[in-house]
GROMACS .gro file of C-alpha atoms in nm:
model
  234
    1MET     CA    1  -1.518  -1.640  -2.216
    2PRO     CA    2  -1.181  -1.710  -2.046
    3LEU     CA    3  -1.009  -1.457  -1.824
    4PRO     CA    4  -0.860  -1.155  -2.003
    5ASP     CA    5  -0.511  -1.202  -2.140
    6PRO     CA    6  -0.281  -1.035  -2.396
    7SER     CA    7  -0.401  -1.264  -2.677
    8TRP     CA    8  -0.747  -1.108  -2.678
    9SER     CA    9  -0.845  -0.922  -2.992
   10ALA     CA   10  -1.018  -0.584  -2.994
   11ASP     CA   11  -1.347  -0.764  -3.063
   12ASP     CA   12  -1.291  -0.995  -2.766
   13ILE     CA   13  -1.231  -0.696  -2.541
   14VAL     CA   14  -1.535  -0.504  -2.659
   15ALA     CA   15  -1.753  -0.814  -2.613
   16HIS     CA   16  -1.622  -0.854  -2.259
   17LEU     CA   17  -1.684  -0.489  -2.182
   18ARG     CA   18  -2.042  -0.516  -2.307
   19SER     CA   19  -2.098  -0.808  -2.073
   20ILE     CA   20  -1.992  -0.624  -1.756
   21GLY     CA   21  -2.132  -0.273  -1.799
   22THR     CA   22  -2.426  -0.158  -1.588
   23GLU     CA   23  -2.690   0.112  -1.620
   24ASP     CA   24  -2.631   0.218  -1.260
   25ASN     CA   25  -2.269   0.296  -1.343
   26ARG     CA   26  -2.374   0.492  -1.651
   27ALA     CA   27  -2.604   0.704  -1.441
   28GLY     CA   28  -2.328   0.768  -1.190
   29MET     CA   29  -2.088   0.878  -1.462
   30ALA     CA   30  -2.337   1.128  -1.596
   31ARG     CA   31  -2.351   1.293  -1.255
   32PHE     CA   32  -1.978   1.366  -1.285
   33GLY     CA   33  -2.017   1.534  -1.621
   34ILE     CA   34  -1.893   1.235  -1.823
   35ASN     CA   35  -2.043   1.198  -2.167
   36THR     CA   36  -2.221   0.862  -2.151
   37ALA     CA   37  -2.356   0.853  -2.507
   38SER     CA   38  -2.119   0.567  -2.596
   39ALA     CA   39  -2.062   0.438  -2.242
   40LEU     CA   40  -2.132   0.084  -2.126
   41GLY     CA   41  -2.113   0.169  -1.758
   42ILE     CA   42  -1.774   0.044  -1.634
   43GLY     CA   43  -1.561   0.241  -1.390
   44ASN     CA   44  -1.187   0.293  -1.406
   45SER     CA   45  -1.148   0.072  -1.098
   46GLN     CA   46  -1.237  -0.217  -1.329
   47LEU     CA   47  -1.081  -0.087  -1.649
   48ARG     CA   48  -0.729  -0.028  -1.520
   49PRO     CA   49  -0.678  -0.382  -1.381
   50LEU     CA   50  -0.822  -0.518  -1.706
   51ALA     CA   51  -0.575  -0.311  -1.906
   52ARG     CA   52  -0.285  -0.444  -1.698
   53LYS     CA   53  -0.389  -0.800  -1.782
   54LEU     CA   54  -0.426  -0.721  -2.152
   55LYS     CA   55  -0.084  -0.550  -2.167
   56ARG     CA   56   0.026  -0.301  -2.430
   57ASN     CA   57  -0.054  -0.356  -2.797
   58HIS     CA   58  -0.044  -0.055  -3.029
   59GLU     CA   59  -0.222  -0.207  -3.328
   60ARG     CA   60  -0.503  -0.340  -3.109
   61SER     CA   61  -0.539  -0.003  -2.938
   62LEU     CA   62  -0.615   0.158  -3.274
   63LEU     CA   63  -0.897  -0.090  -3.333
   64LEU     CA   64  -1.032  -0.034  -2.982
   65TRP     CA   65  -1.039   0.339  -3.043
   66ASP     CA   66  -1.221   0.294  -3.372
   67SER     CA   67  -1.498   0.103  -3.192
   68GLY     CA   68  -1.621   0.436  -3.057
   69VAL     CA   69  -1.711   0.277  -2.722
   70ARG     CA   70  -1.609   0.488  -2.422
   71GLU     CA   71  -1.461   0.200  -2.224
   72ALA     CA   72  -1.281   0.058  -2.527
   73ARG     CA   73  -1.126   0.397  -2.591
   74LEU     CA   74  -1.002   0.418  -2.234
   75ILE     CA   75  -0.851   0.070  -2.268
   76ALA     CA   76  -0.692   0.189  -2.593
   77ALA     CA   77  -0.524   0.474  -2.407
   78PHE     CA   78  -0.412   0.248  -2.122
   79THR     CA   79  -0.265  -0.018  -2.354
   80SER     CA   80  -0.120   0.186  -2.639
   81GLU     CA   81   0.256   0.204  -2.688
   82PRO     CA   82   0.376   0.566  -2.675
   83LYS     CA   83   0.682   0.500  -2.889
   84LYS     CA   84   0.460   0.375  -3.171
   85VAL     CA   85   0.212   0.663  -3.155
   86ASP     CA   86   0.261   0.918  -3.432
   87ILE     CA   87   0.150   1.279  -3.436
   88ASP     CA   88  -0.124   1.226  -3.693
   89GLN     CA   89  -0.281   0.961  -3.470
   90CYS     CA   90  -0.285   1.213  -3.186
   91ARG     CA   91  -0.460   1.466  -3.407
   92CYS     CA   92  -0.716   1.210  -3.522
   93TRP     CA   93  -0.793   1.095  -3.169
   94ALA     CA   94  -0.817   1.453  -3.046
   95ALA     CA   95  -1.077   1.524  -3.313
   96ASP     CA   96  -1.292   1.252  -3.155
   97PHE     CA   97  -1.272   1.385  -2.798
   98ASP     CA   98  -1.616   1.442  -2.649
   99SER     CA   99  -1.561   1.425  -2.272
  100TRP     CA  100  -1.317   1.565  -2.017
  101GLU     CA  101  -1.254   1.213  -1.890
  102ILE     CA  102  -1.138   1.083  -2.228
  103VAL     CA  103  -0.922   1.392  -2.272
  104ASP     CA  104  -0.746   1.355  -1.939
  105THR     CA  105  -0.679   0.985  -1.989
  106VAL     CA  106  -0.544   1.017  -2.342
  107ALA     CA  107  -0.348   1.333  -2.257
  108ASP     CA  108  -0.139   1.120  -2.022
  109LEU     CA  109  -0.051   0.895  -2.317
  110PHE     CA  110   0.023   1.192  -2.546
  111ALA     CA  111   0.255   1.337  -2.281
  112GLU     CA  112   0.476   1.029  -2.319
  113THR     CA  113   0.537   1.087  -2.690
  114PRO     CA  114   0.858   1.253  -2.814
  115PHE     CA  115   0.657   1.534  -2.977
  116TRP     CA  116   0.449   1.627  -2.671
  117ARG     CA  117   0.564   1.989  -2.672
  118GLU     CA  118   0.466   2.031  -3.035
  119LEU     CA  119   0.121   1.897  -2.953
  120ILE     CA  120   0.077   2.130  -2.657
  121ASP     CA  121   0.160   2.433  -2.872
  122GLU     CA  122  -0.071   2.317  -3.151
  123PHE     CA  123  -0.364   2.212  -2.937
  124ALA     CA  124  -0.350   2.525  -2.720
  125GLU     CA  125  -0.426   2.734  -3.029
  126ASP     CA  126  -0.712   2.505  -3.137
  127ASP     CA  127  -1.048   2.658  -3.050
  128ARG     CA  128  -1.226   2.323  -3.004
  129GLU     CA  129  -1.307   2.291  -2.635
  130PHE     CA  130  -1.176   1.942  -2.574
  131VAL     CA  131  -0.872   1.983  -2.799
  132ARG     CA  132  -0.764   2.295  -2.611
  133ARG     CA  133  -0.823   2.114  -2.283
  134THR     CA  134  -0.591   1.841  -2.412
  135ALA     CA  135  -0.301   2.085  -2.440
  136PHE     CA  136  -0.324   2.190  -2.077
  137ALA     CA  137  -0.402   1.841  -1.947
  138MET     CA  138  -0.084   1.728  -2.123
  139LEU     CA  139   0.104   2.013  -1.959
  140ALA     CA  140  -0.026   1.909  -1.618
  141TRP     CA  141   0.064   1.542  -1.670
  142SER     CA  142   0.407   1.635  -1.806
  143ALA     CA  143   0.484   1.845  -1.500
  144VAL     CA  144   0.402   1.544  -1.284
  145HIS     CA  145   0.557   1.256  -1.478
  146LEU     CA  146   0.850   1.390  -1.681
  147LYS     CA  147   1.099   1.396  -1.396
  148LYS     CA  148   1.403   1.439  -1.622
  149GLU     CA  149   1.263   1.739  -1.806
  150PRO     CA  150   1.430   2.062  -1.689
  151ASP     CA  151   1.218   2.307  -1.495
  152THR     CA  152   1.291   2.571  -1.758
  153THR     CA  153   1.061   2.383  -1.995
  154PHE     CA  154   0.766   2.436  -1.765
  155LEU     CA  155   0.865   2.791  -1.675
  156ALA     CA  156   0.838   2.873  -2.045
  157TYR     CA  157   0.477   2.748  -2.050
  158LEU     CA  158   0.347   2.990  -1.787
  159PRO     CA  159   0.284   3.264  -2.049
  160LEU     CA  160   0.076   3.014  -2.247
  161ILE     CA  161  -0.152   2.967  -1.946
  162GLU     CA  162  -0.173   3.342  -1.895
  163ASN     CA  163  -0.250   3.410  -2.260
  164HIS     CA  164  -0.547   3.173  -2.262
  165ALA     CA  165  -0.674   3.232  -1.909
  166GLY     CA  166  -0.975   3.428  -2.034
  167ASP     CA  167  -1.135   3.125  -2.203
  168PRO     CA  168  -1.452   3.083  -1.993
  169ARG     CA  169  -1.545   2.732  -2.101
  170ASN     CA  170  -1.567   2.516  -1.791
  171PHE     CA  171  -1.361   2.219  -1.906
  172VAL     CA  172  -1.092   2.446  -2.048
  173ARG     CA  173  -1.054   2.680  -1.751
  174LYS     CA  174  -1.025   2.382  -1.517
  175ALA     CA  175  -0.737   2.249  -1.727
  176PHE     CA  176  -0.557   2.586  -1.710
  177ASN     CA  177  -0.593   2.575  -1.334
  178TRP     CA  178  -0.473   2.215  -1.317
  179ALA     CA  179  -0.164   2.288  -1.526
  180LEU     CA  180  -0.075   2.597  -1.323
  181ARG     CA  181  -0.106   2.411  -0.994
  182GLN     CA  182   0.102   2.116  -1.113
  183ILE     CA  183   0.378   2.339  -1.243
  184GLY     CA  184   0.385   2.526  -0.914
  185LYS     CA  185   0.405   2.203  -0.716
  186ARG     CA  186   0.677   2.049  -0.932
  187SER     CA  187   0.971   2.216  -0.757
  188MET     CA  188   1.066   2.505  -0.536
  189SER     CA  189   1.221   2.686  -0.832
  190LEU     CA  190   0.890   2.674  -1.020
  191HIS     CA  191   0.675   2.750  -0.718
  192ALA     CA  192   0.753   3.122  -0.700
  193PRO     CA  193   0.686   3.207  -1.067
  194ALA     CA  194   0.373   2.990  -1.074
  195LEU     CA  195   0.243   3.155  -0.757
  196ALA     CA  196   0.322   3.498  -0.901
  197LEU     CA  197   0.112   3.415  -1.208
  198ALA     CA  198  -0.166   3.276  -0.990
  199GLU     CA  199  -0.172   3.597  -0.786
  200ARG     CA  200  -0.175   3.807  -1.102
  201LEU     CA  201  -0.469   3.612  -1.239
  202ALA     CA  202  -0.650   3.627  -0.905
  203ALA     CA  203  -0.627   4.007  -0.919
  204SER     CA  204  -0.774   4.016  -1.271
  205SER     CA  205  -1.111   4.175  -1.342
  206ASP     CA  206  -1.180   3.888  -1.581
  207LYS     CA  207  -1.407   3.643  -1.402
  208THR     CA  208  -1.246   3.330  -1.548
  209ALA     CA  209  -0.886   3.440  -1.493
  210HIS     CA  210  -0.978   3.545  -1.139
  211TRP     CA  211  -1.119   3.199  -1.061
  212ILE     CA  212  -0.817   3.019  -1.210
  213GLY     CA  213  -0.575   3.231  -1.011
  214LYS     CA  214  -0.764   3.234  -0.683
  215ASP     CA  215  -0.799   2.855  -0.677
  216ALA     CA  216  -0.432   2.806  -0.767
  217VAL     CA  217  -0.317   3.051  -0.500
  218LYS     CA  218  -0.509   2.855  -0.239
  219GLU     CA  219  -0.326   2.532  -0.321
  220LEU     CA  220   0.015   2.685  -0.382
  221THR     CA  221   0.013   2.860  -0.045
  222ASP     CA  222  -0.108   2.557   0.147
  223ALA     CA  223   0.127   2.482   0.436
  224LYS     CA  224   0.149   2.111   0.355
  225GLN     CA  225   0.245   2.183  -0.007
  226LEU     CA  226   0.511   2.429   0.100
  227ALA     CA  227   0.653   2.180   0.349
  228ARG     CA  228   0.664   1.908   0.084
  229LEU     CA  229   0.850   2.133  -0.158
  230ALA     CA  230   1.096   2.242   0.110
  231ALA     CA  231   1.162   1.880   0.206
  232ALA     CA  232   1.215   1.781  -0.160
  233LYS     CA  233   1.476   2.054  -0.201
  234THR     CA  234   1.691   1.932   0.087
   0.00000   0.00000   0.00000
């Protein structure tokens, strides 16, 4: 087979992926809590350069997702076109989520859609573990990547984190923590309210909320983080 290029079909890509996966990689993924039921054993260090060669193609990304193969689904997320993604597609993909890794990769794509805030609100209220994680992974990615979004948008999401902070499921609580830390690190104006929430959660008698808050406080009070925020303000 020739080197990967944008002309490759979904079938070409899946065939290539099947040819380069390894059992050793699959075993390594499992140790990081990645669901390997549909995995071929290819790391992101190989998948991301491959995606760059394939370039974006929305229609092909839908076919890659439908293959059900872990690596093909990651390529689908890397090569989809956010402006062509509709909200029903997001809901359908979210219903398929079965691993934190898939969630975090696709959440980055969802955060680029024009309806990302609607999805966060909807998915946060969904009791499915990986769908709820998606909401807060999107919030974390949005805080990092959406530079033109006003800080008030993210300030308004702090109560959402607080309201759900008692959900003890491991992959959900870690997403709450991630979102809180990223909001607090976004700007000096967001740092104080995010830290205040983190301290409030850290003082909670609820074990999950306590963990979320304590871990966030540690990062948000780190001297290097504070120096970075101070430098960004000047």
